Structure formats: C-alpha cells, structure tokens
C-alpha cells in the first residue's frame, strides 16, 4: 500500500489505529487470537495463520493499534482458476475496536491494493446464513463499489465433518454451559461481488 492509500485509510475511519499494512509472520499469533475471540469465524490452527502471513501476505492486510500490534485483519488469495478474483478468507476486528467501520476500511484498502497490483476485478467470500454482520459488511462493500452481488450455496453443510457424536463430552459441556451443542456446519453461501472498479 502506498502512502496516499494509507492516508485515505486513516481519513476514512474513526478508529484509534496507526496504520494498515501487509501482515508479517510474527503477526500470525495475533490473527489467530482475533479470529478465536470473534466467536463467529471457523478457527484454523495457529500454524495456518503463520503460513497465511508468509504465503498470502500480498493479498491480506492488518490494521495496527497504537502499540503496533494487529487489531484487525483481512486475509485473501487470488483464485488459481480465476486469477482476477480475490477470495476473502477471513476478516475480523478485535472486540475493543468493533463498531467503528474498521472492517469496511480494510476491505476498501485491500481492494485498492489488489486492483492496482494484481488486476483483481471481482471478490468472492462465503458467509453462513447466521452471520448477519458479515452479510451486511459485504453487501455494503458491494454498494460502495457499485457492484452486483450474486449468491449461491457453495458448500452444503452436510459436506463438513464437524458434526459431533452424541456421546461426545464437548456436547455435554456446551449444553451445561448453555451454549449450542456441536452439530452440523451451516452451509457456506458464496457471495460473488463484481465488477470491482480499478
């Protein structure tokens, strides 16, 4: 991201963050923590966040707080079969910085970066039906881009091996704690947004 893009990002948000930039390997642990604490995202292994910061840094961004630590992130990659399509894998904001528009700022900044550097012209992401915050985020993003949104089920919930057997101790713990019992994964609905202006 160039200096003009960073100035735009700072001007568009009310958050108390210093910068938006490319993630570094040492940011992986913070990204894992932010994803875990989101209580909405599917949490990947901590190892995968380290790899993400190494191998997909060019199509991802972090927002840094006053101490330089990540407070939000967006991870993505260019689809090998459709290199002009950016898939947004995850986007999350630390609880202390939510409600300030930071996720939208990250999407806009990532779009500016990947359209200029990689010729990206559409964005894809998947959202489960119960994640209304993400649905609002991406439909608002599409409106800012003047782009269309196409939706279709990409992965039916039955494809996920996440269903816990009835005798699983985690089910008893979750039920006792008032949380939902483990069960089938919800379907992942593909949101295809485009065209994205250069």
mmCIF file of C-alpha atoms in Angstrom:
data_model
loop_
_atom_site.group_PDB
_atom_site.id
_atom_site.type_symbol
_atom_site.label_atom_id
_atom_site.label_comp_id
_atom_site.label_asym_id
_atom_site.label_seq_id
_atom_site.Cartn_x
_atom_site.Cartn_y
_atom_site.Cartn_z
ATOM 1 C CA UNK A 1 0.000 0.000 0.000
ATOM 2 C CA UNK A 2 1.409 3.384 -0.922
ATOM 3 C CA UNK A 3 1.414 6.484 1.270
ATOM 4 C CA UNK A 4 -1.652 8.002 -0.418
ATOM 5 C CA UNK A 5 -3.680 4.830 0.197
ATOM 6 C CA UNK A 6 -2.567 4.773 3.849
ATOM 7 C CA UNK A 7 -3.658 8.421 4.239
ATOM 8 C CA UNK A 8 -7.047 7.529 2.734
ATOM 9 C CA UNK A 9 -7.438 4.642 5.169
ATOM 10 C CA UNK A 10 -6.587 6.879 8.139
ATOM 11 C CA UNK A 11 -9.038 9.532 6.945
ATOM 12 C CA UNK A 12 -11.915 7.075 6.439
ATOM 13 C CA UNK A 13 -12.017 5.595 9.932
ATOM 14 C CA UNK A 14 -12.621 6.869 13.420
ATOM 15 C CA UNK A 15 -10.540 4.072 14.939
ATOM 16 C CA UNK A 16 -7.513 4.773 17.044
ATOM 17 C CA UNK A 17 -5.132 2.816 14.869
ATOM 18 C CA UNK A 18 -1.837 3.832 13.406
ATOM 19 C CA UNK A 19 -1.594 2.023 10.097
ATOM 20 C CA UNK A 20 -2.870 -0.574 7.700
ATOM 21 C CA UNK A 21 -0.198 -2.722 6.136
ATOM 22 C CA UNK A 22 0.855 -6.148 4.977
ATOM 23 C CA UNK A 23 0.893 -8.866 7.652
ATOM 24 C CA UNK A 24 4.216 -10.278 8.834
ATOM 25 C CA UNK A 25 4.859 -13.807 10.078
ATOM 26 C CA UNK A 26 5.136 -12.549 13.654
ATOM 27 C CA UNK A 27 1.538 -11.261 13.338
ATOM 28 C CA UNK A 28 0.187 -14.810 12.949
ATOM 29 C CA UNK A 29 -0.439 -15.359 16.663
ATOM 30 C CA UNK A 30 -2.399 -12.109 16.948
ATOM 31 C CA UNK A 31 -4.512 -13.001 13.909
ATOM 32 C CA UNK A 32 -5.257 -16.404 15.450
ATOM 33 C CA UNK A 33 -6.312 -14.713 18.730
ATOM 34 C CA UNK A 34 -8.550 -12.167 16.955
ATOM 35 C CA UNK A 35 -10.197 -14.974 14.940
ATOM 36 C CA UNK A 36 -10.690 -17.074 18.082
ATOM 37 C CA UNK A 37 -12.178 -14.188 20.012
ATOM 38 C CA UNK A 38 -14.564 -13.314 17.178
ATOM 39 C CA UNK A 39 -16.738 -16.272 18.240
ATOM 40 C CA UNK A 40 -18.070 -16.368 14.667
ATOM 41 C CA UNK A 41 -15.218 -17.430 12.420
ATOM 42 C CA UNK A 42 -14.151 -21.015 11.911
ATOM 43 C CA UNK A 43 -10.885 -21.061 13.838
ATOM 44 C CA UNK A 44 -7.953 -22.515 11.940
ATOM 45 C CA UNK A 45 -4.796 -23.832 13.582
ATOM 46 C CA UNK A 46 -2.282 -21.263 14.795
ATOM 47 C CA UNK A 47 0.121 -22.767 12.252
ATOM 48 C CA UNK A 48 -2.215 -21.843 9.397
ATOM 49 C CA UNK A 49 -2.211 -18.165 10.448
ATOM 50 C CA UNK A 50 1.595 -18.160 10.439
ATOM 51 C CA UNK A 51 1.582 -19.669 6.947
ATOM 52 C CA UNK A 52 -1.065 -17.189 5.844
ATOM 53 C CA UNK A 53 1.093 -14.271 6.932
ATOM 54 C CA UNK A 54 4.010 -15.736 4.996
ATOM 55 C CA UNK A 55 2.401 -17.098 1.824
ATOM 56 C CA UNK A 56 -0.626 -14.836 1.281
ATOM 57 C CA UNK A 57 0.611 -11.531 2.705
ATOM 58 C CA UNK A 58 0.342 -9.835 -0.698
ATOM 59 C CA UNK A 59 -3.441 -10.352 -0.685
ATOM 60 C CA UNK A 60 -4.050 -9.681 3.010
ATOM 61 C CA UNK A 61 -3.899 -6.677 5.348
ATOM 62 C CA UNK A 62 -3.712 -5.913 9.059
ATOM 63 C CA UNK A 63 -4.715 -2.781 10.939
ATOM 64 C CA UNK A 64 -2.341 -1.934 13.764
ATOM 65 C CA UNK A 65 -3.170 -0.261 17.042
ATOM 66 C CA UNK A 66 -1.129 2.443 18.746
ATOM 67 C CA UNK A 67 1.346 -0.172 20.026
ATOM 68 C CA UNK A 68 1.893 -1.595 16.525
ATOM 69 C CA UNK A 69 0.064 -4.846 17.287
ATOM 70 C CA UNK A 70 -2.665 -6.104 14.933
ATOM 71 C CA UNK A 71 -6.188 -5.103 15.954
ATOM 72 C CA UNK A 72 -7.940 -6.315 12.792
ATOM 73 C CA UNK A 73 -7.156 -8.303 9.688
ATOM 74 C CA UNK A 74 -8.451 -9.430 6.334
ATOM 75 C CA UNK A 75 -6.952 -12.465 4.613
ATOM 76 C CA UNK A 76 -7.447 -13.354 0.998
ATOM 77 C CA UNK A 77 -5.983 -15.032 -2.053
ATOM 78 C CA UNK A 78 -6.328 -14.898 -5.823
ATOM 79 C CA UNK A 79 -8.149 -17.985 -7.097
ATOM 80 C CA UNK A 80 -5.811 -20.063 -9.263
ATOM 81 C CA UNK A 81 -8.614 -20.834 -11.751
ATOM 82 C CA UNK A 82 -9.814 -17.207 -11.777
ATOM 83 C CA UNK A 83 -6.753 -15.041 -11.093
ATOM 84 C CA UNK A 84 -8.788 -11.826 -11.346
ATOM 85 C CA UNK A 85 -10.983 -12.969 -8.439
ATOM 86 C CA UNK A 86 -9.928 -12.285 -4.863
ATOM 87 C CA UNK A 87 -11.317 -14.705 -2.289
ATOM 88 C CA UNK A 88 -11.635 -13.106 1.131
ATOM 89 C CA UNK A 89 -10.946 -15.955 3.531
ATOM 90 C CA UNK A 90 -11.461 -14.219 6.866
ATOM 91 C CA UNK A 91 -11.984 -10.731 8.216
ATOM 92 C CA UNK A 92 -12.107 -9.917 11.914
ATOM 93 C CA UNK A 93 -11.749 -6.970 14.266
ATOM 94 C CA UNK A 94 -10.572 -7.122 17.872
ATOM 95 C CA UNK A 95 -13.520 -6.663 20.234
ATOM 96 C CA UNK A 96 -12.188 -3.335 21.571
ATOM 97 C CA UNK A 97 -12.236 -1.813 18.063
ATOM 98 C CA UNK A 98 -15.556 -3.121 16.736
ATOM 99 C CA UNK A 99 -18.369 -0.846 15.601
ATOM 100 C CA UNK A 100 -16.051 1.779 14.137
ATOM 101 C CA UNK A 101 -16.146 0.720 10.479
ATOM 102 C CA UNK A 102 -12.695 -0.822 10.527
ATOM 103 C CA UNK A 103 -13.722 -3.997 8.649
ATOM 104 C CA UNK A 104 -15.090 -1.879 5.798
ATOM 105 C CA UNK A 105 -11.915 0.200 5.758
ATOM 106 C CA UNK A 106 -9.849 -2.979 5.463
ATOM 107 C CA UNK A 107 -11.959 -4.281 2.566
ATOM 108 C CA UNK A 108 -11.676 -0.955 0.752
ATOM 109 C CA UNK A 109 -7.911 -0.772 1.341
ATOM 110 C CA UNK A 110 -7.399 -4.366 0.217
ATOM 111 C CA UNK A 111 -9.437 -3.666 -2.924
ATOM 112 C CA UNK A 112 -7.283 -0.615 -3.731
ATOM 113 C CA UNK A 113 -4.161 -2.711 -3.258
ATOM 114 C CA UNK A 114 -5.131 -5.804 -5.264
ATOM 115 C CA UNK A 115 -6.803 -3.974 -8.144
ATOM 116 C CA UNK A 116 -3.671 -1.867 -8.643
ATOM 117 C CA UNK A 117 -1.106 -4.635 -8.109
ATOM 118 C CA UNK A 118 -2.891 -7.735 -9.418
ATOM 119 C CA UNK A 119 -5.705 -6.607 -11.701
ATOM 120 C CA UNK A 120 -8.379 -8.113 -9.444
ATOM 121 C CA UNK A 121 -11.873 -7.353 -10.784
ATOM 122 C CA UNK A 122 -14.175 -9.381 -8.520
ATOM 123 C CA UNK A 123 -14.344 -10.509 -4.922
ATOM 124 C CA UNK A 124 -15.671 -13.757 -3.517
ATOM 125 C CA UNK A 125 -16.346 -14.763 0.052
ATOM 126 C CA UNK A 126 -18.508 -17.311 1.808
ATOM 127 C CA UNK A 127 -20.868 -16.492 4.647
ATOM 128 C CA UNK A 128 -23.009 -18.784 6.774
ATOM 129 C CA UNK A 129 -26.708 -17.845 6.944
ATOM 130 C CA UNK A 130 -26.480 -16.906 10.639
ATOM 131 C CA UNK A 131 -23.647 -14.391 10.136
ATOM 132 C CA UNK A 132 -25.720 -11.278 9.516
ATOM 133 C CA UNK A 133 -22.837 -8.931 10.392
ATOM 134 C CA UNK A 134 -20.718 -10.333 7.549
ATOM 135 C CA UNK A 135 -23.649 -10.225 5.169
ATOM 136 C CA UNK A 136 -24.151 -6.535 5.980
ATOM 137 C CA UNK A 137 -20.413 -5.861 5.636
ATOM 138 C CA UNK A 138 -20.140 -7.406 2.177
ATOM 139 C CA UNK A 139 -23.415 -6.043 0.781
ATOM 140 C CA UNK A 140 -22.379 -2.576 1.998
ATOM 141 C CA UNK A 141 -18.979 -3.086 0.361
ATOM 142 C CA UNK A 142 -20.698 -4.032 -2.924
ATOM 143 C CA UNK A 143 -22.846 -0.888 -2.736
ATOM 144 C CA UNK A 144 -19.735 1.293 -2.223
ATOM 145 C CA UNK A 145 -18.170 -0.390 -5.257
ATOM 146 C CA UNK A 146 -21.330 -0.012 -7.345
ATOM 147 C CA UNK A 147 -21.077 -3.774 -7.899
ATOM 148 C CA UNK A 148 -23.575 -6.609 -8.140
ATOM 149 C CA UNK A 149 -23.816 -9.424 -5.596
ATOM 150 C CA UNK A 150 -24.581 -12.966 -6.723
ATOM 151 C CA UNK A 151 -25.341 -15.577 -4.056
ATOM 152 C CA UNK A 152 -25.373 -19.362 -4.240
ATOM 153 C CA UNK A 153 -24.634 -22.188 -1.844
ATOM 154 C CA UNK A 154 -21.010 -23.161 -2.422
ATOM 155 C CA UNK A 155 -20.668 -25.871 0.232
ATOM 156 C CA UNK A 156 -23.705 -27.572 1.722
ATOM 157 C CA UNK A 157 -23.475 -28.110 5.475
ATOM 158 C CA UNK A 158 -23.508 -31.893 5.000
ATOM 159 C CA UNK A 159 -20.046 -31.685 3.381
ATOM 160 C CA UNK A 160 -18.411 -30.638 6.657
ATOM 161 C CA UNK A 161 -17.203 -33.342 9.052
ATOM 162 C CA UNK A 162 -17.856 -31.112 12.097
ATOM 163 C CA UNK A 163 -20.845 -32.992 13.498
ATOM 164 C CA UNK A 164 -20.007 -34.347 16.949
ATOM 165 C CA UNK A 165 -21.316 -37.762 18.002
ATOM 166 C CA UNK A 166 -23.989 -37.723 20.703
ATOM 167 C CA UNK A 167 -21.643 -39.229 23.288
ATOM 168 C CA UNK A 168 -19.031 -36.523 22.714
ATOM 169 C CA UNK A 169 -18.075 -34.928 26.081
ATOM 170 C CA UNK A 170 -17.951 -31.494 24.425
ATOM 171 C CA UNK A 171 -21.682 -31.721 23.772
ATOM 172 C CA UNK A 172 -22.362 -32.216 27.465
ATOM 173 C CA UNK A 173 -20.028 -29.335 28.382
ATOM 174 C CA UNK A 174 -21.609 -26.984 25.826
ATOM 175 C CA UNK A 175 -25.127 -27.938 26.866
ATOM 176 C CA UNK A 176 -24.289 -27.478 30.551
ATOM 177 C CA UNK A 177 -22.756 -24.070 29.799
ATOM 178 C CA UNK A 178 -25.865 -23.001 27.906
ATOM 179 C CA UNK A 179 -24.012 -22.991 24.576
ATOM 180 C CA UNK A 180 -25.178 -24.668 21.424
ATOM 181 C CA UNK A 181 -24.353 -28.333 21.124
ATOM 182 C CA UNK A 182 -21.883 -29.248 18.421
ATOM 183 C CA UNK A 183 -23.700 -30.019 15.240
ATOM 184 C CA UNK A 184 -23.577 -29.851 11.523
ATOM 185 C CA UNK A 185 -21.819 -26.931 9.939
ATOM 186 C CA UNK A 186 -24.158 -24.435 8.303
ATOM 187 C CA UNK A 187 -23.940 -24.110 4.533
ATOM 188 C CA UNK A 188 -21.365 -21.690 3.195
ATOM 189 C CA UNK A 189 -23.066 -19.263 0.823
ATOM 190 C CA UNK A 190 -20.824 -17.836 -1.893
ATOM 191 C CA UNK A 191 -21.077 -14.075 -2.370
ATOM 192 C CA UNK A 192 -19.572 -13.077 -5.728
ATOM 193 C CA UNK A 193 -19.167 -9.289 -5.954
ATOM 194 C CA UNK A 194 -18.277 -7.502 -9.145
ATOM 195 C CA UNK A 195 -17.217 -5.918 -11.224
ATOM 196 C CA UNK A 196 -14.805 -4.065 -8.968
ATOM 197 C CA UNK A 197 -13.561 -0.764 -10.375
ATOM 198 C CA UNK A 198 -9.849 -0.359 -10.944
#
